[in-house]
mmCIF file of C-alpha atoms and ligand atoms in Angstrom:
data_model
loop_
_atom_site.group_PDB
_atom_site.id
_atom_site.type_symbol
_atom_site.label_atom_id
_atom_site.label_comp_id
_atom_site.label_asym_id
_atom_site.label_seq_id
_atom_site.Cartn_x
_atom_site.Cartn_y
_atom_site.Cartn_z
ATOM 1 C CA UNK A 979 -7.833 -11.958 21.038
ATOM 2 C CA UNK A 980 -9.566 -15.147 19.704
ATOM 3 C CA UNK A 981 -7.507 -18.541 19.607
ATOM 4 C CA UNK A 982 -8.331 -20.726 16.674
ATOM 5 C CA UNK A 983 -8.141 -24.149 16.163
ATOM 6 C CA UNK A 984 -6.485 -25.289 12.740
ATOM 7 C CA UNK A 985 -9.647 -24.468 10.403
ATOM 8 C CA UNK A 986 -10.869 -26.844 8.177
ATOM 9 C CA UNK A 987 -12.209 -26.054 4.536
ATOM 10 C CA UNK A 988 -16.032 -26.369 5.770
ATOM 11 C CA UNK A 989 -15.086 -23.131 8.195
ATOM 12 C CA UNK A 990 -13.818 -20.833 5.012
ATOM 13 C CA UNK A 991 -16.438 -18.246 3.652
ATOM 14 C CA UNK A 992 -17.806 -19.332 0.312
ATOM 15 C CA UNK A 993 -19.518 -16.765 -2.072
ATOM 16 C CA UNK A 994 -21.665 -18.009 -4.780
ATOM 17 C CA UNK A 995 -22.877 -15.252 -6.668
ATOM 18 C CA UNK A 996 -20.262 -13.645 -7.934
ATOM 19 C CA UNK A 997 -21.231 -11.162 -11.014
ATOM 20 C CA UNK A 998 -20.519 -12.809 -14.322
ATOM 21 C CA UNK A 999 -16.685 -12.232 -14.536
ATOM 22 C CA UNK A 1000 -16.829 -11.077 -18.185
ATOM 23 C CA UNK A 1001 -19.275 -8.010 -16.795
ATOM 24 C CA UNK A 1002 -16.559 -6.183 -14.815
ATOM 25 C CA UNK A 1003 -16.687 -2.272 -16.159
ATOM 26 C CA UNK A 1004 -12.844 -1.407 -16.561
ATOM 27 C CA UNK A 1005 -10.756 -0.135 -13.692
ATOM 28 C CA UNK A 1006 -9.196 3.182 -14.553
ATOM 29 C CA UNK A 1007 -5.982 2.894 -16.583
ATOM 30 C CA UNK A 1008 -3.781 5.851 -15.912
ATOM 31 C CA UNK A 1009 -0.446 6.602 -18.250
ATOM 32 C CA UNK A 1010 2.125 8.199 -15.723
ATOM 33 C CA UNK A 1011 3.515 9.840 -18.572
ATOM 34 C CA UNK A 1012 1.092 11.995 -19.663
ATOM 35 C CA UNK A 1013 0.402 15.527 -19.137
ATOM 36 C CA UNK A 1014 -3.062 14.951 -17.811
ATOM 37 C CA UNK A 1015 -2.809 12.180 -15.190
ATOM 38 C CA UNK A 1016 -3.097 14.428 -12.477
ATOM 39 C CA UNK A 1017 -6.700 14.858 -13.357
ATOM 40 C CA UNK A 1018 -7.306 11.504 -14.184
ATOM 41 C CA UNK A 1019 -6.239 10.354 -10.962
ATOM 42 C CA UNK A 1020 -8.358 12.819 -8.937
ATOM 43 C CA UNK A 1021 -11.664 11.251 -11.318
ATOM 44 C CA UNK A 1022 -9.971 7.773 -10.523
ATOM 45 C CA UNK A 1023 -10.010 8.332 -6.813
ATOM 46 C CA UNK A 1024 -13.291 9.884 -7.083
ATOM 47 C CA UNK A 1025 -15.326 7.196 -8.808
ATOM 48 C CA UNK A 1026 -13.676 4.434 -8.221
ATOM 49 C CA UNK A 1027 -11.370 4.760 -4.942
ATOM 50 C CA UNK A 1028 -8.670 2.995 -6.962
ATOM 51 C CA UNK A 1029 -7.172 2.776 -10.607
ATOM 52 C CA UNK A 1030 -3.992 1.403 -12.506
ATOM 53 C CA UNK A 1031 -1.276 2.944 -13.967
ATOM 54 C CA UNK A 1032 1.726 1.808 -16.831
ATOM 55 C CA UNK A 1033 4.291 4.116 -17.574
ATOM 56 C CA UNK A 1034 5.420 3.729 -13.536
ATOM 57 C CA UNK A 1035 8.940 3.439 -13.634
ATOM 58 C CA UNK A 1036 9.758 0.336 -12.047
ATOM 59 C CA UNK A 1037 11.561 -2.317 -13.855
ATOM 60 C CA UNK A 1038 10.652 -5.500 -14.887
ATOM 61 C CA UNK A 1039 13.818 -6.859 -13.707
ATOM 62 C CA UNK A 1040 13.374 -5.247 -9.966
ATOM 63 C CA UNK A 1041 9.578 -6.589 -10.084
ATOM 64 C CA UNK A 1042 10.381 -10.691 -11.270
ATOM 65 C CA UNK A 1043 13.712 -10.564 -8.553
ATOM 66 C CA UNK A 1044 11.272 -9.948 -6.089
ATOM 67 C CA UNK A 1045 8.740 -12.186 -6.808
ATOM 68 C CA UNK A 1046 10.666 -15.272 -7.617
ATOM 69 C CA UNK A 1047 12.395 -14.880 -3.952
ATOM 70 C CA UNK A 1048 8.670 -15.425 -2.641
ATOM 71 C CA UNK A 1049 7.957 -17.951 -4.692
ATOM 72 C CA UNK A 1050 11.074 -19.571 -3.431
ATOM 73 C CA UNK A 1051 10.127 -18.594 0.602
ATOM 74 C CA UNK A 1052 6.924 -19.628 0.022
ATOM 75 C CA UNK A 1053 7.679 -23.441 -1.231
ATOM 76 C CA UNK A 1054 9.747 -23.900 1.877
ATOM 77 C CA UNK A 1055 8.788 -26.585 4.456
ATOM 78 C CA UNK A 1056 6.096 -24.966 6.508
ATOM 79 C CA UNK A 1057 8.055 -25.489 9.519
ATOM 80 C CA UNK A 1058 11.058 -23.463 7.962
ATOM 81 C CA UNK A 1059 8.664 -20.453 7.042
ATOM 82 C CA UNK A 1060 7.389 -20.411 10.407
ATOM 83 C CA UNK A 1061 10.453 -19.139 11.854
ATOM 84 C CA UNK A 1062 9.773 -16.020 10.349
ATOM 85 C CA UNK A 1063 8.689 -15.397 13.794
ATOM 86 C CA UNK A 1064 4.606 -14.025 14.287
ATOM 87 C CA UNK A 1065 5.225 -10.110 15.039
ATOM 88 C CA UNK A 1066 6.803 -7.627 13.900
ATOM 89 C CA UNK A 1067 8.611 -6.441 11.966
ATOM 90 C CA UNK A 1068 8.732 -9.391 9.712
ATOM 91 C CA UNK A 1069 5.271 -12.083 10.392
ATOM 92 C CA UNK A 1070 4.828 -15.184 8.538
ATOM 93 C CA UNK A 1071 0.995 -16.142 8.612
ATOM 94 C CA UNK A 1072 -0.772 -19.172 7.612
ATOM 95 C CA UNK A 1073 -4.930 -18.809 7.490
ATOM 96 C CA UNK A 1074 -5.026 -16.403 10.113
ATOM 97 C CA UNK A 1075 -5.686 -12.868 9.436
ATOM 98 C CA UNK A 1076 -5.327 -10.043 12.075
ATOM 99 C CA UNK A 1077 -5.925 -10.978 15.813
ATOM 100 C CA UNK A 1078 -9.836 -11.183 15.587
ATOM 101 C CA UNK A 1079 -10.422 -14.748 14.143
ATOM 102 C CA UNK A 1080 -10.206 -13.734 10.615
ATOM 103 C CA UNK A 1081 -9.434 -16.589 8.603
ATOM 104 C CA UNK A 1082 -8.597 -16.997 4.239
ATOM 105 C CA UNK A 1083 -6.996 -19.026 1.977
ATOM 106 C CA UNK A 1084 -3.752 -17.320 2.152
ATOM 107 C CA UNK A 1085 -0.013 -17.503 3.726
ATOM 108 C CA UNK A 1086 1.589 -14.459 3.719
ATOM 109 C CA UNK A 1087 4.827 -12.787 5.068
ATOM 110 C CA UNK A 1088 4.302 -9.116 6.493
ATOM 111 C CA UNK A 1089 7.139 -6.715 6.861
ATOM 112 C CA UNK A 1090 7.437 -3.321 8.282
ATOM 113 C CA UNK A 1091 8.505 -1.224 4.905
ATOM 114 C CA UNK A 1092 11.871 0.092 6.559
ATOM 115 C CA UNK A 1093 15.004 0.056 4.901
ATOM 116 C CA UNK A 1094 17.069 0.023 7.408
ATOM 117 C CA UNK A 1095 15.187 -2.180 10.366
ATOM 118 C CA UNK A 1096 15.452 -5.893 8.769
ATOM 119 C CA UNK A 1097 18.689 -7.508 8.511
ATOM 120 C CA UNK A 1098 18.798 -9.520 10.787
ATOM 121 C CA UNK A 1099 15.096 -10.595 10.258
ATOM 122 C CA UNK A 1100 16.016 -11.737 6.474
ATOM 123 C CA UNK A 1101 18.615 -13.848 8.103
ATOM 124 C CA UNK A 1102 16.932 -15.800 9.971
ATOM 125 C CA UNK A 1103 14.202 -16.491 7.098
ATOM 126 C CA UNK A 1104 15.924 -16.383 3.914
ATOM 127 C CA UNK A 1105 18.806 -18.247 5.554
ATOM 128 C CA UNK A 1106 21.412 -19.186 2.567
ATOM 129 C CA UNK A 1107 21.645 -15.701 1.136
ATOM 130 C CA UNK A 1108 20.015 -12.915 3.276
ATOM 131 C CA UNK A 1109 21.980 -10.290 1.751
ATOM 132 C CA UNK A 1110 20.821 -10.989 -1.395
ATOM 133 C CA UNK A 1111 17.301 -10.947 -0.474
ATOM 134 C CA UNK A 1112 17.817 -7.658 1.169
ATOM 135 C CA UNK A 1113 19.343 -5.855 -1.637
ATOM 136 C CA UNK A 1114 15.957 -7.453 -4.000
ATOM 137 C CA UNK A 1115 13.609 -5.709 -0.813
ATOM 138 C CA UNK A 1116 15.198 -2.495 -0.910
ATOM 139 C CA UNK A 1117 15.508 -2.080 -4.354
ATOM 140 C CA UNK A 1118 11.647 -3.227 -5.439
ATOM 141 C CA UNK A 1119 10.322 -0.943 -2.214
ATOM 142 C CA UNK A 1120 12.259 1.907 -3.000
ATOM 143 C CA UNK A 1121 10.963 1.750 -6.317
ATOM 144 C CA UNK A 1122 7.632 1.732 -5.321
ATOM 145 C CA UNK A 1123 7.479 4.393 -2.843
ATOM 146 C CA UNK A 1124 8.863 7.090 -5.291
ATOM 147 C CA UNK A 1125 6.153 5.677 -8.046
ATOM 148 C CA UNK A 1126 3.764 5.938 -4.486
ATOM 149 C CA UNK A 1127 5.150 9.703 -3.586
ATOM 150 C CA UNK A 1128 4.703 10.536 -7.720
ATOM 151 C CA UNK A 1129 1.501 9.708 -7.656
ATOM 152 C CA UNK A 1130 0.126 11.588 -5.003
ATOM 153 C CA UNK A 1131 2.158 14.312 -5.958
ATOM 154 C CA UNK A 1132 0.323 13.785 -9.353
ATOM 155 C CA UNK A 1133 -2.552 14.212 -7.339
ATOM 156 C CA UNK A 1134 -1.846 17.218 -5.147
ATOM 157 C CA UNK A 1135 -1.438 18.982 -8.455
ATOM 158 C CA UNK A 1136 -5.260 17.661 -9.487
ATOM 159 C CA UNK A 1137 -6.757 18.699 -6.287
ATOM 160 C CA UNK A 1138 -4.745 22.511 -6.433
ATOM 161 C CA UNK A 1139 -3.518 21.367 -2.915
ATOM 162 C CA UNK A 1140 -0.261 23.011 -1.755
ATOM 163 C CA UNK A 1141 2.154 22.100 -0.911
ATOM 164 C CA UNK A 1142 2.204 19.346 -3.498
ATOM 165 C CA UNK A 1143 3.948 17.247 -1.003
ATOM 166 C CA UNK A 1144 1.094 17.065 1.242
ATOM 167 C CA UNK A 1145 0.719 13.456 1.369
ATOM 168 C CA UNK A 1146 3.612 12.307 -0.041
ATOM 169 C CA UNK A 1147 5.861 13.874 2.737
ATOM 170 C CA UNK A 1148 4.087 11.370 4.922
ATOM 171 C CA UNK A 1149 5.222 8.277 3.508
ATOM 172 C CA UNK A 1150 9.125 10.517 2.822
ATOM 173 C CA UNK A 1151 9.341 10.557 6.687
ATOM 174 C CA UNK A 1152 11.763 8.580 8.123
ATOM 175 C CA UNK A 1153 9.288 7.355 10.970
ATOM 176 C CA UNK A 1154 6.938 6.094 8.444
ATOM 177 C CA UNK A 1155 4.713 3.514 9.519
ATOM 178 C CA UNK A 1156 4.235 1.644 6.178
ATOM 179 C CA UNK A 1157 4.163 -2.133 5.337
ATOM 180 C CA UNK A 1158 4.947 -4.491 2.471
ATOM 181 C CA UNK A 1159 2.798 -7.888 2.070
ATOM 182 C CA UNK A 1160 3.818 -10.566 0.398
ATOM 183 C CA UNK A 1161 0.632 -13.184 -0.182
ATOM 184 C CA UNK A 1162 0.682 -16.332 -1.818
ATOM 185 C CA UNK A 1163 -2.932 -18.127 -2.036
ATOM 186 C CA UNK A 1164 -1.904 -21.720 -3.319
ATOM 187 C CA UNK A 1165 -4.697 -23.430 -5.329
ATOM 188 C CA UNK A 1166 -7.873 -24.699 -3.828
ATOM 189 C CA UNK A 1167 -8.742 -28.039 -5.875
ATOM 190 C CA UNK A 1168 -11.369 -29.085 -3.914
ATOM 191 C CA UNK A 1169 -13.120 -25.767 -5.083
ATOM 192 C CA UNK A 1170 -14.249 -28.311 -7.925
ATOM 193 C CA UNK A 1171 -16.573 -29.954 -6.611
ATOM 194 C CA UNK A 1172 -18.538 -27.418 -4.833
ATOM 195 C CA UNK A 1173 -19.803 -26.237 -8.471
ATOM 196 C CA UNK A 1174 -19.725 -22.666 -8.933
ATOM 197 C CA UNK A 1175 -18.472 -22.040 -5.192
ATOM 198 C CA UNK A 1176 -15.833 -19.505 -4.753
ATOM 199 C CA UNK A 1177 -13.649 -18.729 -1.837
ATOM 200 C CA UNK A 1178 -12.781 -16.216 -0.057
ATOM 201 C CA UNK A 1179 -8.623 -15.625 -0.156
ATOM 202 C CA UNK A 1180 -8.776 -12.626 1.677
ATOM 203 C CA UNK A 1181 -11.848 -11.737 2.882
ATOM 204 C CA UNK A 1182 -13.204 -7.795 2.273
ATOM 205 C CA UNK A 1183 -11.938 -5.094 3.428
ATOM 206 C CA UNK A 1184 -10.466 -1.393 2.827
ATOM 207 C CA UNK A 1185 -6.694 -0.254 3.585
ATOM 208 C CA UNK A 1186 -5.901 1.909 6.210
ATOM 209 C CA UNK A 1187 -3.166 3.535 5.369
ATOM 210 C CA UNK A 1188 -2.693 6.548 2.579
ATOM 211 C CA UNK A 1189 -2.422 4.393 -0.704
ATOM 212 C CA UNK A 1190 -1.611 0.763 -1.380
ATOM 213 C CA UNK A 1191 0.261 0.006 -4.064
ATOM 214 C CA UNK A 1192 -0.201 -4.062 -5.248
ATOM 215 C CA UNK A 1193 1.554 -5.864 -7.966
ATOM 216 C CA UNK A 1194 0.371 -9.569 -8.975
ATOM 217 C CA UNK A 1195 1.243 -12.599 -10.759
ATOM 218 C CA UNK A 1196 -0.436 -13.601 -14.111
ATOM 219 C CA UNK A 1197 -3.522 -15.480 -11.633
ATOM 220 C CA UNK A 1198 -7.109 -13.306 -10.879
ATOM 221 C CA UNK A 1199 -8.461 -13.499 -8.363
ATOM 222 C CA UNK A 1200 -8.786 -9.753 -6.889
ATOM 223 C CA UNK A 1201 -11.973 -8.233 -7.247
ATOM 224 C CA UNK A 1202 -13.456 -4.810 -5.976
ATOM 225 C CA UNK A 1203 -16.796 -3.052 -4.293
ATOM 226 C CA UNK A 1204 -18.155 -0.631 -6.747
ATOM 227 C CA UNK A 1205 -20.072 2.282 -5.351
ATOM 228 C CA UNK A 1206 -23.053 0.554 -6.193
ATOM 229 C CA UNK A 1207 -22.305 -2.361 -3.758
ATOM 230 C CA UNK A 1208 -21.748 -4.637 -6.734
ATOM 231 C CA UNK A 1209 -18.627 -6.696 -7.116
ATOM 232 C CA UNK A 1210 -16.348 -6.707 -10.207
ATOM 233 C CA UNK A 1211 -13.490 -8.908 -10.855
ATOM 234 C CA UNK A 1212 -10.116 -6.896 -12.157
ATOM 235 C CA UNK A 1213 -8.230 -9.031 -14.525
ATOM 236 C CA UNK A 1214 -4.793 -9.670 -13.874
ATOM 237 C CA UNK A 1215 -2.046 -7.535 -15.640
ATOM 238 C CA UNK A 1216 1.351 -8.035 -16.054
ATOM 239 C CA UNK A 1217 2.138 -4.187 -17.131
ATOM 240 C CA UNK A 1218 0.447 -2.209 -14.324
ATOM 241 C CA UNK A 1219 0.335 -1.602 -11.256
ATOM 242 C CA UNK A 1220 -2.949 -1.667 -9.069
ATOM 243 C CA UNK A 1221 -3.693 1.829 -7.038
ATOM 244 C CA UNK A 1222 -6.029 1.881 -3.901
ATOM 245 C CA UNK A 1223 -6.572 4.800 -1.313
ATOM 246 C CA UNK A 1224 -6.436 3.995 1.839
ATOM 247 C CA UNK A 1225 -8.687 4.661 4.707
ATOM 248 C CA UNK A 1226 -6.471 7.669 5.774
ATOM 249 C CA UNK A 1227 -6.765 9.718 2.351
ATOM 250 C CA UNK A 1228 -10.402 9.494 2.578
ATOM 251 C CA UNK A 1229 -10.204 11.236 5.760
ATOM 252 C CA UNK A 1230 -7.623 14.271 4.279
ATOM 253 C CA UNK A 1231 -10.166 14.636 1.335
ATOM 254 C CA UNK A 1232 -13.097 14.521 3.538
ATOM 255 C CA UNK A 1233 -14.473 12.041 2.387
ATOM 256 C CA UNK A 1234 -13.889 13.110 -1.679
ATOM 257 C CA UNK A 1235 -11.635 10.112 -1.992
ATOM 258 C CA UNK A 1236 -12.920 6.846 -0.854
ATOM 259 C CA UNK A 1237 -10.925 4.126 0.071
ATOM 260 C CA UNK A 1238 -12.469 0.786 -2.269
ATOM 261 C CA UNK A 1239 -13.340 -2.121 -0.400
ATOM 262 C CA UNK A 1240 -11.836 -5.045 -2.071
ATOM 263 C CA UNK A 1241 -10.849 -8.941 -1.693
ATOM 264 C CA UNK A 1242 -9.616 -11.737 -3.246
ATOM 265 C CA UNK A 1243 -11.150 -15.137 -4.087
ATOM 266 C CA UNK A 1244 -8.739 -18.319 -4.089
ATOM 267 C CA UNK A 1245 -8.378 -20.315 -7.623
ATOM 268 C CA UNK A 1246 -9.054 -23.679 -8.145
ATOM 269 C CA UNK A 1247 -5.731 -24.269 -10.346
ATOM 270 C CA UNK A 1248 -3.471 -21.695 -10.049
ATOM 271 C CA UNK A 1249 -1.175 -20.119 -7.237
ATOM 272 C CA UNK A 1250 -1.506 -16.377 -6.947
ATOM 273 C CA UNK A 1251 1.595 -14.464 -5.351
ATOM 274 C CA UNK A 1252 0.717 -10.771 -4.774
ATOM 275 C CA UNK A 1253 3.675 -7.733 -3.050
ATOM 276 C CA UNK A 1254 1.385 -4.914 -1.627
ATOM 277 C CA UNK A 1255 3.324 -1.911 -0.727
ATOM 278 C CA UNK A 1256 1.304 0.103 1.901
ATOM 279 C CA UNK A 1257 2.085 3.459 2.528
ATOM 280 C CA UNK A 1258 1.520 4.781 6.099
ATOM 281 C CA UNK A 1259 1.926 8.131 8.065
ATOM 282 C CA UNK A 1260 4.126 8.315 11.024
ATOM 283 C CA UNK A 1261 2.707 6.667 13.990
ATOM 284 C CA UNK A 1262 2.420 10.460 15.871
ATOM 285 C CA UNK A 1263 1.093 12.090 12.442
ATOM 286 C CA UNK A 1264 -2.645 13.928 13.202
ATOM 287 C CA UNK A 1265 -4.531 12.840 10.595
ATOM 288 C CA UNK A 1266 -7.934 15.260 9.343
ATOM 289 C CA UNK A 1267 -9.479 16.370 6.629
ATOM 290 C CA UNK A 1268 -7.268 18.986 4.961
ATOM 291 C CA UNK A 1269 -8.893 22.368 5.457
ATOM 292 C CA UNK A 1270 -8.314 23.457 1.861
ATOM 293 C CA UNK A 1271 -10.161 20.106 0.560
ATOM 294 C CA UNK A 1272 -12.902 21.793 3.046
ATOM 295 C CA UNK A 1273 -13.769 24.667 1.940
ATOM 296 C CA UNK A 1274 -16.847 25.532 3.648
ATOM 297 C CA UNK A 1275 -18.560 21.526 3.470
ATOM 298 C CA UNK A 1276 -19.436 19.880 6.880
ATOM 299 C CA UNK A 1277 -16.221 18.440 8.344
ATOM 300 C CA UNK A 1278 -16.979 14.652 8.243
ATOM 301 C CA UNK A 1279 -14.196 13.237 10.599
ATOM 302 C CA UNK A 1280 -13.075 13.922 14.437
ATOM 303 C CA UNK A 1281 -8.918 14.339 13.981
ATOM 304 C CA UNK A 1282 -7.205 11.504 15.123
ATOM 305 C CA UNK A 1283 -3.593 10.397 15.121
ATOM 306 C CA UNK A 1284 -2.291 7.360 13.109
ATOM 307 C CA UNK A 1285 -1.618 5.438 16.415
ATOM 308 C CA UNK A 1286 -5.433 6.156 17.441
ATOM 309 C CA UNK A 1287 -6.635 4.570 14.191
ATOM 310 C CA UNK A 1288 -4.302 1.051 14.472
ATOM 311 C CA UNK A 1289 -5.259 0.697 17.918
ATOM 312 C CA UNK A 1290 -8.946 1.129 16.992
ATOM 313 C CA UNK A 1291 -8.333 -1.662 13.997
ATOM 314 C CA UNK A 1292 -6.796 -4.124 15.441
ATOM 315 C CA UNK A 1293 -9.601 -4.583 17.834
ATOM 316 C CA UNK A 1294 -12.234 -4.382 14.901
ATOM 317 C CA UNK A 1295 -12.584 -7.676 12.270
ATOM 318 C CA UNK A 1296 -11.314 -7.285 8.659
ATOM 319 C CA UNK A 1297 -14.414 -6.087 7.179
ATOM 320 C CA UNK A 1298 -15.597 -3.652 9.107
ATOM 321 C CA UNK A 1299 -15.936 0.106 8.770
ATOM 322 C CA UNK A 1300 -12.802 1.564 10.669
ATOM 323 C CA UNK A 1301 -13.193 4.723 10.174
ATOM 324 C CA UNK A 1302 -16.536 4.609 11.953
ATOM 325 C CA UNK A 1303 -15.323 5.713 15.400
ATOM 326 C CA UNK A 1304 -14.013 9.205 13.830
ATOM 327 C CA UNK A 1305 -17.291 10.300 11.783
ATOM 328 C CA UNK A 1306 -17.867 13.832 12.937
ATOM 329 C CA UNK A 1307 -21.851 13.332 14.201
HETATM 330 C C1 GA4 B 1989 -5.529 -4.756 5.885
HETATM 331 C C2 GA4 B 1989 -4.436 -4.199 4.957
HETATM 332 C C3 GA4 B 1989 -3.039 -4.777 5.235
HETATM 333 O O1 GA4 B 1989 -2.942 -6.096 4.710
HETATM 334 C C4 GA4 B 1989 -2.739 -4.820 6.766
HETATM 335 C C5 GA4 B 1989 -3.797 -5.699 7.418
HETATM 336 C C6 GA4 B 1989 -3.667 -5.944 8.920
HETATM 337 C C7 GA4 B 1989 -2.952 -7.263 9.237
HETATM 338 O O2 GA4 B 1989 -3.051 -8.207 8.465
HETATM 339 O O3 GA4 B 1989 -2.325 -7.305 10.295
HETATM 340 C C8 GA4 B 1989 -5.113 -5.891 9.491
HETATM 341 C C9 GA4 B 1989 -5.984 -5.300 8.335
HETATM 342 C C10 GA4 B 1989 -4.996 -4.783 7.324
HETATM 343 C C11 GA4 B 1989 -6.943 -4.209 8.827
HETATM 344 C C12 GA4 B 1989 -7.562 -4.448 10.228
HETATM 345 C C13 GA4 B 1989 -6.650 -5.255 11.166
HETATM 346 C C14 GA4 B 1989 -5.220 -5.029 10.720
HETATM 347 C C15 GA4 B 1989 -5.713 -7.182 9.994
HETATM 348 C C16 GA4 B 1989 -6.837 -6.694 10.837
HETATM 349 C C17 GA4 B 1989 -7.888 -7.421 11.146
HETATM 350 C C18 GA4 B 1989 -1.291 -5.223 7.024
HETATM 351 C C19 GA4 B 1989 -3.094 -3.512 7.363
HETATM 352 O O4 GA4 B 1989 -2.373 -2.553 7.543
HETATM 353 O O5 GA4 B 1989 -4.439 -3.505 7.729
#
């Protein structure tokens, strides 16, 4: 474990050539509603390693409740947010990311995705009216985790796997090991005068779990790794929801899926407040390539179970390959 001092802006990573922001090719936009999303998804997944969707379900309402009791946490006095306490299950970070000596422009609050596990958590953070805030939580993540389970049922049914509850039985369990992010990157003015600079919010990296589901405010700032190495910027938008797979799908597909490396640069101006649902197997689940997304290829990853694979990455930095230490040689 590395100790940091407080980092100063001169120790944040700066990139400087970005592609031209109005060249991003489109992300996949996937209707939930219609009859052929389950194939779209699967050529989503396949291309891209992520895609959005509209027609999810989830209400406005249960979405802006949510958000605007970040907002609110996230204008408190430093030392109040702090009390969030540093582990789990609920973590208030400042700068810090992981135990490695990652650092970004970002303050964030980390929960584990339970239902049940975090009452009296919320009342020692969202002190006047924890109740309240718990009733917002569970409502906006049970919301997303049956638009998560939908789509990779949705899925399932483009891949011909069976049963089609293959991966979304994993994040059904009751031992789940899935988290929910809140991240708020506040405005970087001195990006001004370092012409052209950008900087890193959250610095690159995949997902480990199954599939991340993130929601944003009106502010960019996300961009992702196409399979070409270049880096697009995806526009913000207030009607979808932005899919990724996770490290851990690419390993059930064999490597047909790929989990997209993305990040997020910090804006000059504007605050940008993101909720990232991440859904996770149970911490004793085996996780390999399914054998009927085998069929007869070369088996490209050792099994492993989902406890192997977080003890592995939290001794690896952000950006590097996890799944590295379970390629079949
Ligand atoms: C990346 C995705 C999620 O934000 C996260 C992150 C986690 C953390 O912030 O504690 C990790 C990172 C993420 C992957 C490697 C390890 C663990 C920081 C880090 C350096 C909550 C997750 O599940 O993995």
């Amino acid at each position: 474990m590395v100790v940091l001092s407080k980092p100063t802006i001169e120790q944040y990573s700066y990139i400087r050539n970005c592609l031209n922001p109005t060249l991003y090719s489109e992300v996949p936009l996937i209707d939930l509603s219609k009859p052929d999303s389950d194939h779209l998804i699967v050529k989503a997944c396949e291309d891209f390693g992520c895609f959005k969707v509209i027609n999810h379900g989830i209400s406005m309402d249960s979405i802006a409740n949510l958000e605007s009791k970040a907002v609110r946490f996230f204008s408190l006095p430093l030392s109040q947010k702090e009390k969030a306490g540093p582990s789990s299950p609920l973590a208030y970070g400042n700068k810090s990311i992981g135990p490695n000596g990652d650092i970004g422009w970002v303050e964030y609050l980390l929960f584990t995705a339970n239902l049940n596990s975090c009452s009296q958590t919320f009342l020692s953070v969202f002190g006047e009216n924890p109740e309240q805030f718990r009733s917002v939580f569970n409502d906006y993540i049970s919301a997303v985790r049956k638009m998560a389970c939908k789509i990779l049922e949705l899925m399932a049914d483009g891949l011909k796997l069976q049963p089609r509850n293959s991966f979304s039985r994993l994040l059904m369990d009751e031992q789940s090991d899935s988290v929910f992010r809140l991240n708020h990157y506040p405005p970087c003015p001195e990006l001004q005068a370092l012409k052209g600079a950008n900087m890193i919010g959250f610095g690159e990296h995949t997902d480990p779990q199954i599939i991340s589901v993130l929601r944003s405010n009106n502010t960019s700032g996300l961009q992702i790794s196409l399979r070409d190495g270049n880096w697009i910027s995806v526009p913000p938008d207030q009607n979808s929801f932005f899919i990724n797979v996770g490290d851990s799908l690419q390993v059930m597909t064999n490597g047909r899926f790929q989990s997209v490396r993305h990040r997020v640069l910090a804006n000059s101006l504007k605050s940008r407040v993101s909720m990232i649902y991440f859904g996770g197997p149970p911490l004793s689940e085996k996780i390999a390539p399914l054998p009927s997304l085998v069929k007869g290829e070369k088996i490209l990853y050792k099994e492993f179970t989902w406890f192997d694979y977080k003890k592995s990455a939290y001794n690896l930095r952000l950006a590097d390959n996890r799944l590295e230490n379970f390629r079949e040689l």
